[in-house]
Amino acid sequence: MAKVFVKPRKARPFWFGHPWVFSGAIDRVRGTPKDGEIVELCDHDGHVVGEGFWNSRSQIRVRVVSLAYEGQLGTPFLLKRLDRALDLRNTALALPKRTQAYRLVHSEGDGIPGLIVDRIGPYLVVQVSCLGLMPHLDALVDRLVERENPKGIIERPSQIAAEEEGLVRQAAVLSGTAPDGEVEIEEDGLRFLCDPKDGQKTGWYADQRDNRRELAYLGAGAEVLDAFSYSGAFGLRMVSHGAKHVTLVDSSEPALALARAAAERQGALDRVTFERQNVLRYFDHLAKEERRFDVVVIDPPKLVHRRAGLVRGLRLYYEINMKAARLVRDGGLLITCSCSQHVLESDFDEMLGSVAKESDIRFQELFRGSQAPDHPVLLPLEESRYLKCRALRVFGTARRPTAAHPNDPAPDEIPNDLT
Ligand code: SAH
């Protein structure tokens, strides 16, 4: 097995379980590992830290999977990790009692880098984004079939993996049959529709489940604007908790079609408006009409894909939050989220601080949430705590910001696609 030696004084995070070895931390490689092969990671003095997957094409040269005391990395090891992941959802979290859509495997968070498995009703949706997993994939799929007994397992290709790992996959049916159209799921007592084959990501944003449930009561009696609504999971839950009216805004027609069908099944069509719009343009339109809402929810797609894009991405968050705050009536609520792993909690707070300062309003924080526990955080990897969700009471009426900053992004720069 090839050995990868870390530079002097660079090994500390890996001893503590940080799984990403960037090229800059590597001193030398003994042997000539092929991309995807298992390598041994050693500190500068040659002490073995653990084993991981090598990929010379990726910025992350080694994805460390097992520490030296945990045993040898290979198919049996990964199957044990898979069992541990399935036990968490089925037993400890007892998720099948609460929902039919949840994450069964969350990549590094479950110690299997690059493997995502979501359950969407009777189907499983798999995404692979680590080249080193490929030789083990069949065994992992067999174990999923054996333990989860799904009607079908489908694979959705990951664009990021293709770009960053050189792992090009096609959409495929890995076991059983693919769903023929929409799949109905129930989450915390409410029925929704998902499209695991063609919908965004794997068809459902299970990571926001607990935030949606926690915050739904805040919509009682309220006029709600749910922006970046996807299939309406936030807004329609507020309707079921007595919201007076909800406007769902998304740029994706298929997403709104799922929302419309769900609203119809919930008997709530008279309390929901569907707007297929670019959120930023629509916000400008509402501001011009001097519309105000009791609750504004913003849950934009990932706006920062790489650490290098952080400053620019934070400007976009600033812009969106600024425009959203202007639409909240005095004393109303702004529920604001970010799913970008490179935006840390402190970055997000700072950005919100700038919004308050620049628009002469005050925020009172009522709630601070993260991702649901079927998306576990791997402790030394701060980036794995990717989801931020705040409920803020807005005091004052946000004044119109002065002329746009020359560096402000145009509304079209908000990406419409998600991974
Ligand atoms: N809140 C949702 C998840 C939102 S995902 C839930 O809980 O399920 C982000 C959504 O933003 C996607 O549905 C995507 O179609 C939409 N989107 C991306 N860019 C947009 C834009 N510029 N204007 C409007 N919607 C956009």
Tab-separated table of C-alpha atoms and ligand atoms in Angstrom:
chain	number	residue	atom	x	y	z
A	1	MET	CA	0.000	0.000	0.000
A	2	ALA	CA	1.325	3.451	-0.874
A	3	LYS	CA	2.166	5.786	2.005
A	4	VAL	CA	1.375	9.488	2.106
A	5	PHE	CA	3.475	11.554	4.523
A	6	VAL	CA	2.140	14.774	5.937
A	7	LYS	CA	4.368	17.856	6.344
A	8	PRO	CA	5.899	18.499	9.753
A	9	ARG	CA	3.358	19.842	12.293
A	10	LYS	CA	0.475	19.328	9.850
A	11	ALA	CA	-0.770	15.970	11.166
A	12	ARG	CA	-2.588	17.188	14.274
A	13	PRO	CA	-6.093	17.549	12.743
A	14	PHE	CA	-5.871	14.059	11.225
A	15	TRP	CA	-5.020	12.452	14.561
A	16	PHE	CA	-8.243	14.058	15.806
A	17	GLY	CA	-10.231	12.631	12.917
A	18	HIS	CA	-10.309	15.430	10.355
A	19	PRO	CA	-10.884	13.510	7.111
A	20	TRP	CA	-9.604	15.858	4.385
A	21	VAL	CA	-5.925	15.965	3.433
A	22	PHE	CA	-5.418	18.820	0.969
A	23	SER	CA	-2.470	18.802	-1.415
A	24	GLY	CA	-0.769	21.596	0.559
A	25	ALA	CA	-0.460	19.395	3.663
A	26	ILE	CA	1.385	16.583	1.873
A	27	ASP	CA	5.155	16.286	2.156
A	28	ARG	CA	5.842	13.182	0.036
A	29	VAL	CA	4.272	10.012	-1.296
A	30	ARG	CA	6.002	6.662	-1.211
A	31	GLY	CA	4.751	4.435	-4.024
A	32	THR	CA	2.565	5.379	-6.978
A	33	PRO	CA	-1.051	5.038	-5.927
A	34	LYS	CA	-3.680	5.033	-8.654
A	35	ASP	CA	-6.603	7.418	-8.257
A	36	GLY	CA	-9.209	5.806	-6.021
A	37	GLU	CA	-6.752	3.436	-4.351
A	38	ILE	CA	-6.441	3.034	-0.594
A	39	VAL	CA	-3.348	4.649	0.906
A	40	GLU	CA	-1.847	4.832	4.369
A	41	LEU	CA	-1.593	8.295	5.895
A	42	CYS	CA	1.478	8.897	8.055
A	43	ASP	CA	2.754	11.853	10.012
A	44	HIS	CA	6.121	13.285	9.097
A	45	ASP	CA	7.958	10.826	11.332
A	46	GLY	CA	6.231	7.833	9.766
A	47	HIS	CA	3.641	7.062	12.477
A	48	VAL	CA	0.523	5.654	10.827
A	49	VAL	CA	-2.500	7.926	11.296
A	50	GLY	CA	-4.999	5.894	9.276
A	51	GLU	CA	-6.151	4.853	5.823
A	52	GLY	CA	-8.070	6.660	3.153
A	53	PHE	CA	-8.833	7.055	-0.541
A	54	TRP	CA	-6.253	8.697	-2.782
A	55	ASN	CA	-7.200	10.952	-5.700
A	56	SER	CA	-4.521	13.015	-7.433
A	57	ARG	CA	-7.157	14.942	-9.415
A	58	SER	CA	-8.970	16.218	-6.372
A	59	GLN	CA	-7.984	19.154	-4.154
A	60	ILE	CA	-8.651	16.685	-1.358
A	61	ARG	CA	-5.806	14.275	-2.121
A	62	VAL	CA	-6.680	11.807	0.625
A	63	ARG	CA	-10.069	11.235	2.194
A	64	VAL	CA	-9.223	9.558	5.468
A	65	VAL	CA	-11.799	6.915	6.362
A	66	SER	CA	-10.315	4.820	9.172
A	67	LEU	CA	-7.958	5.828	11.958
A	68	ALA	CA	-5.228	3.340	12.848
A	69	TYR	CA	-7.099	1.936	15.873
A	70	GLU	CA	-10.330	1.441	13.902
A	71	GLY	CA	-9.074	-1.246	11.567
A	72	GLN	CA	-8.293	-1.810	7.940
A	73	LEU	CA	-10.220	0.064	5.283
A	74	GLY	CA	-11.970	-2.202	2.783
A	75	THR	CA	-15.415	-3.530	1.891
A	76	PRO	CA	-16.112	-5.218	5.281
A	77	PHE	CA	-15.097	-2.016	7.062
A	78	LEU	CA	-17.410	0.120	4.914
A	79	LEU	CA	-20.288	-2.332	5.385
A	80	LYS	CA	-19.893	-1.960	9.156
A	81	ARG	CA	-20.051	1.796	8.767
A	82	LEU	CA	-23.185	1.382	6.640
A	83	ASP	CA	-24.817	-0.798	9.311
A	84	ARG	CA	-23.985	1.825	11.911
A	85	ALA	CA	-25.587	4.518	9.745
A	86	LEU	CA	-28.770	2.490	9.177
A	87	ASP	CA	-29.030	1.681	12.911
A	88	LEU	CA	-28.876	5.380	13.762
A	89	ARG	CA	-31.897	6.222	11.586
A	90	ASN	CA	-33.947	3.098	12.240
A	91	THR	CA	-33.285	2.598	15.946
A	92	ALA	CA	-31.756	5.550	17.768
A	93	LEU	CA	-33.594	8.305	15.873
A	94	ALA	CA	-36.610	6.070	15.070
A	95	LEU	CA	-37.170	8.150	11.962
A	96	PRO	CA	-39.474	5.692	10.171
A	97	LYS	CA	-42.102	6.508	12.835
A	98	ARG	CA	-41.993	10.205	11.966
A	99	THR	CA	-41.284	10.473	8.300
A	100	GLN	CA	-40.998	8.597	5.043
A	101	ALA	CA	-38.226	10.820	3.692
A	102	TYR	CA	-34.879	10.888	5.447
A	103	ARG	CA	-31.160	10.530	4.915
A	104	LEU	CA	-29.807	7.036	5.549
A	105	VAL	CA	-26.158	7.814	4.831
A	106	HIS	CA	-24.585	11.260	5.060
A	107	SER	CA	-21.112	10.961	3.593
A	108	GLU	CA	-18.315	12.001	6.017
A	109	GLY	CA	-20.934	12.489	8.753
A	110	ASP	CA	-21.365	8.709	8.746
A	111	GLY	CA	-17.736	7.885	8.050
A	112	ILE	CA	-18.342	6.922	4.413
A	113	PRO	CA	-16.971	9.870	2.418
A	114	GLY	CA	-18.787	10.578	-0.793
A	115	LEU	CA	-21.828	8.388	-0.199
A	116	ILE	CA	-25.279	9.919	0.158
A	117	VAL	CA	-28.340	7.697	0.471
A	118	ASP	CA	-31.811	9.201	0.942
A	119	ARG	CA	-35.027	7.296	1.503
A	120	ILE	CA	-37.946	8.751	-0.423
A	121	GLY	CA	-40.951	6.612	0.483
A	122	PRO	CA	-40.320	3.074	-0.785
A	123	TYR	CA	-37.324	4.162	-2.893
A	124	LEU	CA	-33.697	4.893	-2.111
A	125	VAL	CA	-31.702	7.541	-3.954
A	126	VAL	CA	-27.927	7.198	-4.042
A	127	GLN	CA	-25.262	9.769	-4.934
A	128	VAL	CA	-21.583	8.869	-5.100
A	129	SER	CA	-18.940	11.590	-5.119
A	130	CYS	CA	-15.736	9.772	-4.100
A	131	LEU	CA	-13.834	7.765	-6.668
A	132	GLY	CA	-12.414	5.412	-4.028
A	133	LEU	CA	-15.888	4.120	-3.172
A	134	MET	CA	-16.501	2.680	-6.614
A	135	PRO	CA	-14.996	-0.804	-6.024
A	136	HIS	CA	-17.209	-1.154	-2.929
A	137	LEU	CA	-20.442	0.230	-4.346
A	138	ASP	CA	-22.035	-3.089	-5.358
A	139	ALA	CA	-21.527	-4.529	-1.885
A	140	LEU	CA	-22.962	-1.395	-0.285
A	141	VAL	CA	-26.005	-1.508	-2.572
A	142	ASP	CA	-26.545	-5.217	-1.770
A	143	ARG	CA	-26.509	-4.403	1.938
A	144	LEU	CA	-29.013	-1.592	1.398
A	145	VAL	CA	-31.323	-4.004	-0.428
A	146	GLU	CA	-30.991	-6.618	2.298
A	147	ARG	CA	-31.592	-4.259	5.215
A	148	GLU	CA	-33.950	-1.632	3.789
A	149	ASN	CA	-35.926	-3.736	1.320
A	150	PRO	CA	-36.670	-0.846	-1.070
A	151	LYS	CA	-38.851	-1.037	-4.162
A	152	GLY	CA	-35.930	0.391	-6.072
A	153	ILE	CA	-32.570	2.095	-5.686
A	154	ILE	CA	-31.747	4.811	-8.159
A	155	GLU	CA	-28.490	6.649	-8.625
A	156	ARG	CA	-28.356	10.376	-9.340
A	157	PRO	CA	-25.061	11.665	-10.744
A	158	SER	CA	-23.258	14.379	-8.813
A	159	GLN	CA	-21.986	17.272	-10.890
A	160	ILE	CA	-19.514	18.303	-8.201
A	161	ALA	CA	-17.992	14.791	-8.200
A	162	ALA	CA	-17.543	14.922	-11.935
A	163	GLU	CA	-15.769	18.277	-11.691
A	164	GLU	CA	-13.704	17.683	-8.596
A	165	GLU	CA	-13.054	13.945	-8.477
A	166	GLY	CA	-13.182	13.044	-12.166
A	167	LEU	CA	-15.968	10.618	-11.314
A	168	VAL	CA	-18.486	10.692	-14.129
A	169	ARG	CA	-21.641	8.696	-13.438
A	170	GLN	CA	-24.950	8.385	-15.239
A	171	ALA	CA	-28.425	8.291	-13.767
A	172	ALA	CA	-29.170	4.595	-13.281
A	173	VAL	CA	-31.359	2.061	-11.545
A	174	LEU	CA	-29.070	0.089	-9.215
A	175	SER	CA	-31.716	-2.309	-7.940
A	176	GLY	CA	-35.445	-3.002	-8.403
A	177	THR	CA	-37.441	-0.458	-10.361
A	178	ALA	CA	-37.422	3.319	-10.611
A	179	PRO	CA	-40.525	5.255	-9.563
A	180	ASP	CA	-42.860	6.119	-12.371
A	181	GLY	CA	-43.387	9.836	-11.595
A	182	GLU	CA	-44.142	11.423	-8.244
A	183	VAL	CA	-43.838	9.662	-4.908
A	184	GLU	CA	-46.048	10.636	-1.995
A	185	ILE	CA	-44.333	10.875	1.381
A	186	GLU	CA	-45.530	11.793	4.846
A	187	GLU	CA	-43.394	13.964	7.128
A	188	ASP	CA	-44.535	14.759	10.669
A	189	GLY	CA	-48.136	14.007	9.752
A	190	LEU	CA	-48.310	16.001	6.502
A	191	ARG	CA	-48.314	14.597	2.989
A	192	PHE	CA	-46.013	15.940	0.292
A	193	LEU	CA	-44.933	14.948	-3.196
A	194	CYS	CA	-41.392	14.199	-4.314
A	195	ASP	CA	-39.763	13.408	-7.586
A	196	PRO	CA	-36.733	11.268	-6.692
A	197	LYS	CA	-35.837	10.674	-10.330
A	198	ASP	CA	-35.901	14.200	-11.737
A	199	GLY	CA	-36.437	16.484	-8.744
A	200	GLN	CA	-33.666	18.595	-7.223
A	201	LYS	CA	-30.943	16.983	-5.182
A	202	THR	CA	-32.435	13.605	-4.293
A	203	GLY	CA	-36.021	14.882	-4.354
A	204	TRP	CA	-36.545	16.153	-0.811
A	205	TYR	CA	-34.772	18.525	1.585
A	206	ALA	CA	-34.877	16.303	4.654
A	207	ASP	CA	-32.181	18.399	6.367
A	208	GLN	CA	-34.718	21.162	7.150
A	209	ARG	CA	-37.269	18.772	8.707
A	210	ASP	CA	-36.751	19.785	12.335
A	211	ASN	CA	-36.553	23.496	11.541
A	212	ARG	CA	-39.804	23.298	9.568
A	213	ARG	CA	-41.544	21.539	12.441
A	214	GLU	CA	-40.110	23.846	15.115
A	215	LEU	CA	-40.994	27.023	13.252
A	216	ALA	CA	-44.375	26.142	11.750
A	217	TYR	CA	-46.347	27.503	14.717
A	218	LEU	CA	-44.849	30.947	14.104
A	219	GLY	CA	-46.972	31.137	10.962
A	220	ALA	CA	-50.329	30.819	12.764
A	221	GLY	CA	-52.672	33.553	11.528
A	222	ALA	CA	-49.872	35.053	9.437
A	223	GLU	CA	-49.446	36.286	5.912
A	224	VAL	CA	-46.378	34.263	4.845
A	225	LEU	CA	-43.928	34.615	1.978
A	226	ASP	CA	-41.942	31.391	1.428
A	227	ALA	CA	-39.140	32.239	-0.985
A	228	PHE	CA	-37.006	29.514	-2.586
A	229	SER	CA	-39.886	27.263	-1.593
A	230	TYR	CA	-39.053	24.188	-3.710
A	231	SER	CA	-42.063	21.862	-3.261
A	232	GLY	CA	-43.518	23.967	-0.433
A	233	ALA	CA	-42.272	22.068	2.609
A	234	PHE	CA	-41.927	25.196	4.797
A	235	GLY	CA	-44.937	27.140	3.549
A	236	LEU	CA	-47.434	24.297	3.373
A	237	ARG	CA	-46.545	23.240	6.903
A	238	MET	CA	-47.336	26.788	8.025
A	239	VAL	CA	-50.672	26.564	6.216
A	240	SER	CA	-51.434	23.402	8.170
A	241	HIS	CA	-50.609	25.334	11.364
A	242	GLY	CA	-53.150	28.027	10.576
A	243	ALA	CA	-51.302	30.536	8.394
A	244	LYS	CA	-53.808	32.927	6.818
A	245	HIS	CA	-52.130	32.844	3.423
A	246	VAL	CA	-48.844	31.636	1.976
A	247	THR	CA	-47.106	32.763	-1.197
A	248	LEU	CA	-44.624	30.191	-2.492
A	249	VAL	CA	-41.931	31.587	-4.775
A	250	ASP	CA	-39.525	29.451	-6.770
A	251	SER	CA	-37.950	29.631	-10.202
A	252	SER	CA	-38.630	25.958	-10.903
A	253	GLU	CA	-41.983	25.064	-12.470
A	254	PRO	CA	-41.663	21.329	-11.657
A	255	ALA	CA	-41.023	22.221	-7.993
A	256	LEU	CA	-44.126	24.427	-7.893
A	257	ALA	CA	-46.159	21.709	-9.615
A	258	LEU	CA	-45.268	19.341	-6.759
A	259	ALA	CA	-46.245	22.062	-4.274
A	260	ARG	CA	-49.571	22.669	-6.055
A	261	ALA	CA	-50.418	18.964	-6.045
A	262	ALA	CA	-49.553	18.707	-2.338
A	263	ALA	CA	-51.626	21.800	-1.490
A	264	GLU	CA	-54.542	20.299	-3.375
A	265	ARG	CA	-54.278	17.042	-1.439
A	266	GLN	CA	-54.113	19.018	1.795
A	267	GLY	CA	-57.288	20.889	0.772
A	268	ALA	CA	-55.379	24.177	1.107
A	269	LEU	CA	-55.417	25.568	-2.428
A	270	ASP	CA	-57.499	28.598	-1.397
A	271	ARG	CA	-54.785	29.730	1.015
A	272	VAL	CA	-51.758	29.319	-1.248
A	273	THR	CA	-50.432	31.374	-4.166
A	274	PHE	CA	-47.719	29.993	-6.441
A	275	GLU	CA	-45.269	32.375	-8.084
A	276	ARG	CA	-42.752	31.159	-10.600
A	277	GLN	CA	-40.250	33.980	-10.304
A	278	ASN	CA	-36.655	34.877	-9.720
A	279	VAL	CA	-36.786	35.652	-6.017
A	280	LEU	CA	-34.665	38.828	-6.123
A	281	ARG	CA	-36.702	40.354	-8.939
A	282	TYR	CA	-39.919	39.370	-7.242
A	283	PHE	CA	-38.719	40.938	-3.979
A	284	ASP	CA	-38.028	44.200	-5.851
A	285	HIS	CA	-41.511	44.060	-7.345
A	286	LEU	CA	-43.115	43.509	-3.921
A	287	ALA	CA	-41.037	46.318	-2.409
A	288	LYS	CA	-42.172	48.701	-5.129
A	289	GLU	CA	-45.774	47.826	-4.303
A	290	GLU	CA	-44.974	48.371	-0.620
A	291	ARG	CA	-46.139	44.884	0.291
A	292	ARG	CA	-45.323	43.587	3.782
A	293	PHE	CA	-45.599	40.116	5.272
A	294	ASP	CA	-45.827	38.820	8.831
A	295	VAL	CA	-43.338	36.050	8.047
A	296	VAL	CA	-40.754	35.834	5.269
A	297	VAL	CA	-38.853	32.561	4.811
A	298	ILE	CA	-35.708	32.471	2.678
A	299	ASP	CA	-33.966	29.171	2.007
A	300	PRO	CA	-31.731	29.819	-1.027
A	301	PRO	CA	-29.689	27.144	-2.805
A	302	LYS	CA	-26.022	26.697	-1.967
A	303	LEU	CA	-24.390	29.998	-2.940
A	304	VAL	CA	-20.789	29.214	-1.951
A	305	HIS	CA	-19.333	26.120	-3.578
A	306	ARG	CA	-15.667	26.688	-2.795
A	307	ARG	CA	-13.850	28.418	-0.006
A	308	ALA	CA	-12.449	30.862	-2.568
A	309	GLY	CA	-16.002	32.018	-3.345
A	310	LEU	CA	-16.844	32.973	0.240
A	311	VAL	CA	-16.659	36.761	-0.003
A	312	ARG	CA	-18.700	36.889	-3.162
A	313	GLY	CA	-21.218	34.403	-1.784
A	314	LEU	CA	-21.649	36.396	1.416
A	315	ARG	CA	-22.488	39.439	-0.728
A	316	LEU	CA	-25.284	37.440	-2.322
A	317	TYR	CA	-26.597	36.353	1.077
A	318	TYR	CA	-26.425	39.981	2.177
A	319	GLU	CA	-28.385	41.096	-0.858
A	320	ILE	CA	-31.088	38.463	-0.450
A	321	ASN	CA	-31.460	39.025	3.288
A	322	MET	CA	-31.525	42.792	2.862
A	323	LYS	CA	-34.318	42.591	0.314
A	324	ALA	CA	-36.205	40.035	2.412
A	325	ALA	CA	-35.955	42.159	5.576
A	326	ARG	CA	-37.581	45.045	3.713
A	327	LEU	CA	-40.662	42.904	3.165
A	328	VAL	CA	-41.203	42.041	6.834
A	329	ARG	CA	-43.650	44.231	8.724
A	330	ASP	CA	-42.473	45.843	11.975
A	331	GLY	CA	-42.478	43.086	14.607
A	332	GLY	CA	-42.758	40.327	11.993
A	333	LEU	CA	-40.386	37.439	11.393
A	334	LEU	CA	-37.574	36.684	9.027
A	335	ILE	CA	-36.662	33.007	8.816
A	336	THR	CA	-33.334	32.850	7.038
A	337	CYS	CA	-31.190	29.870	6.059
A	338	SER	CA	-27.897	28.993	4.406
A	339	CYS	CA	-26.851	25.523	3.302
A	340	SER	CA	-23.335	26.535	2.196
A	341	GLN	CA	-20.769	24.554	4.171
A	342	HIS	CA	-18.111	27.214	3.733
A	343	VAL	CA	-20.299	29.861	5.385
A	344	LEU	CA	-19.653	29.360	9.086
A	345	GLU	CA	-22.158	30.332	11.797
A	346	SER	CA	-20.037	33.387	12.619
A	347	ASP	CA	-19.940	34.470	8.933
A	348	PHE	CA	-23.706	34.196	8.738
A	349	ASP	CA	-24.202	36.203	11.952
A	350	GLU	CA	-21.841	38.875	10.718
A	351	MET	CA	-23.685	39.119	7.407
A	352	LEU	CA	-27.008	39.503	9.251
A	353	GLY	CA	-25.420	42.156	11.449
A	354	SER	CA	-24.503	44.145	8.333
A	355	VAL	CA	-28.038	43.849	7.006
A	356	ALA	CA	-29.461	45.234	10.250
A	357	LYS	CA	-26.948	48.065	10.348
A	358	GLU	CA	-27.360	49.094	6.722
A	359	SER	CA	-31.149	49.099	6.829
A	360	ASP	CA	-31.686	50.653	10.283
A	361	ILE	CA	-33.527	47.710	11.760
A	362	ARG	CA	-32.903	45.406	14.687
A	363	PHE	CA	-33.041	41.652	14.736
A	364	GLN	CA	-34.118	39.703	17.790
A	365	GLU	CA	-33.048	36.073	17.483
A	366	LEU	CA	-35.769	33.618	18.527
A	367	PHE	CA	-34.412	30.405	17.108
A	368	ARG	CA	-31.156	29.013	15.834
A	369	GLY	CA	-31.204	25.643	14.103
A	370	SER	CA	-28.992	23.419	12.026
A	371	GLN	CA	-29.463	20.255	10.004
A	372	ALA	CA	-31.626	17.384	11.255
A	373	PRO	CA	-29.667	14.576	12.983
A	374	ASP	CA	-29.931	12.203	10.033
A	375	HIS	CA	-27.311	14.607	8.587
A	376	PRO	CA	-24.801	14.151	11.414
A	377	VAL	CA	-21.831	16.432	11.958
A	378	LEU	CA	-18.378	14.859	12.014
A	379	LEU	CA	-16.900	16.824	14.885
A	380	PRO	CA	-13.481	17.953	13.696
A	381	LEU	CA	-14.902	18.848	10.281
A	382	GLU	CA	-16.561	22.216	10.855
A	383	GLU	CA	-17.752	22.248	7.218
A	384	SER	CA	-19.971	19.254	7.931
A	385	ARG	CA	-22.141	21.570	10.074
A	386	TYR	CA	-23.440	23.097	6.880
A	387	LEU	CA	-27.019	24.202	7.513
A	388	LYS	CA	-27.830	27.418	9.317
A	389	CYS	CA	-31.380	28.476	10.098
A	390	ARG	CA	-32.440	31.496	12.158
A	391	ALA	CA	-35.800	32.936	13.094
A	392	LEU	CA	-35.399	36.659	13.655
A	393	ARG	CA	-37.983	39.149	14.826
A	394	VAL	CA	-37.584	42.321	12.832
A	395	PHE	CA	-37.943	45.650	14.606
A	396	GLY	CA	-38.273	48.829	12.644
A	397	THR	CA	-39.209	49.119	9.027
A	398	ALA	CA	-36.202	48.471	6.871
A	399	ARG	CA	-35.510	51.583	4.868
A	400	ARG	CA	-34.851	51.299	1.188
A	401	PRO	CA	-31.142	50.802	0.724
A	402	THR	CA	-29.436	53.551	-1.211
A	403	ALA	CA	-28.276	52.903	-4.783
A	404	ALA	CA	-26.973	49.400	-5.409
A	405	HIS	CA	-23.326	48.813	-4.696
A	406	PRO	CA	-21.372	48.487	-7.971
A	407	ASN	CA	-20.212	45.020	-6.915
A	408	ASP	CA	-23.699	43.807	-6.075
A	409	PRO	CA	-24.545	40.688	-8.006
A	410	ALA	CA	-27.243	40.826	-10.603
A	411	PRO	CA	-30.298	38.700	-9.772
A	412	ASP	CA	-29.363	36.315	-12.580
A	413	GLU	CA	-26.194	35.353	-10.771
A	414	ILE	CA	-28.161	33.355	-8.241
A	415	PRO	CA	-27.790	29.853	-9.563
A	416	ASN	CA	-30.913	27.957	-10.405
A	417	ASP	CA	-29.373	24.537	-10.255
A	418	LEU	CA	-28.602	22.614	-7.117
A	419	THR	CA	-26.478	19.677	-6.262
B	1	SAH	N1	-37.177	25.395	1.398
B	1	SAH	C1	-37.147	24.202	0.593
B	1	SAH	C2	-35.816	23.947	-0.086
B	1	SAH	C3	-35.310	25.076	-0.951
B	1	SAH	S1	-34.048	24.614	-2.062
B	1	SAH	C4	-37.555	22.999	1.445
B	1	SAH	O1	-37.588	23.103	2.684
B	1	SAH	O2	-37.841	21.948	0.852
B	1	SAH	C5	-33.773	26.070	-2.980
B	1	SAH	C6	-34.795	26.382	-4.028
B	1	SAH	O3	-34.430	27.619	-4.620
B	1	SAH	C7	-34.909	25.409	-5.185
B	1	SAH	O4	-36.219	24.929	-5.265
B	1	SAH	C8	-34.571	26.225	-6.459
B	1	SAH	O5	-35.415	25.932	-7.569
B	1	SAH	C9	-34.844	27.621	-5.987
B	1	SAH	N2	-34.104	28.711	-6.661
B	1	SAH	C10	-32.793	28.764	-6.975
B	1	SAH	N3	-32.478	29.967	-7.493
B	1	SAH	C11	-33.608	30.697	-7.502
B	1	SAH	C12	-33.934	32.033	-7.915
B	1	SAH	N4	-32.998	32.830	-8.387
B	1	SAH	N5	-35.210	32.449	-7.775
B	1	SAH	C13	-36.160	31.625	-7.289
B	1	SAH	N6	-35.916	30.370	-6.864
B	1	SAH	C14	-34.656	29.903	-6.980
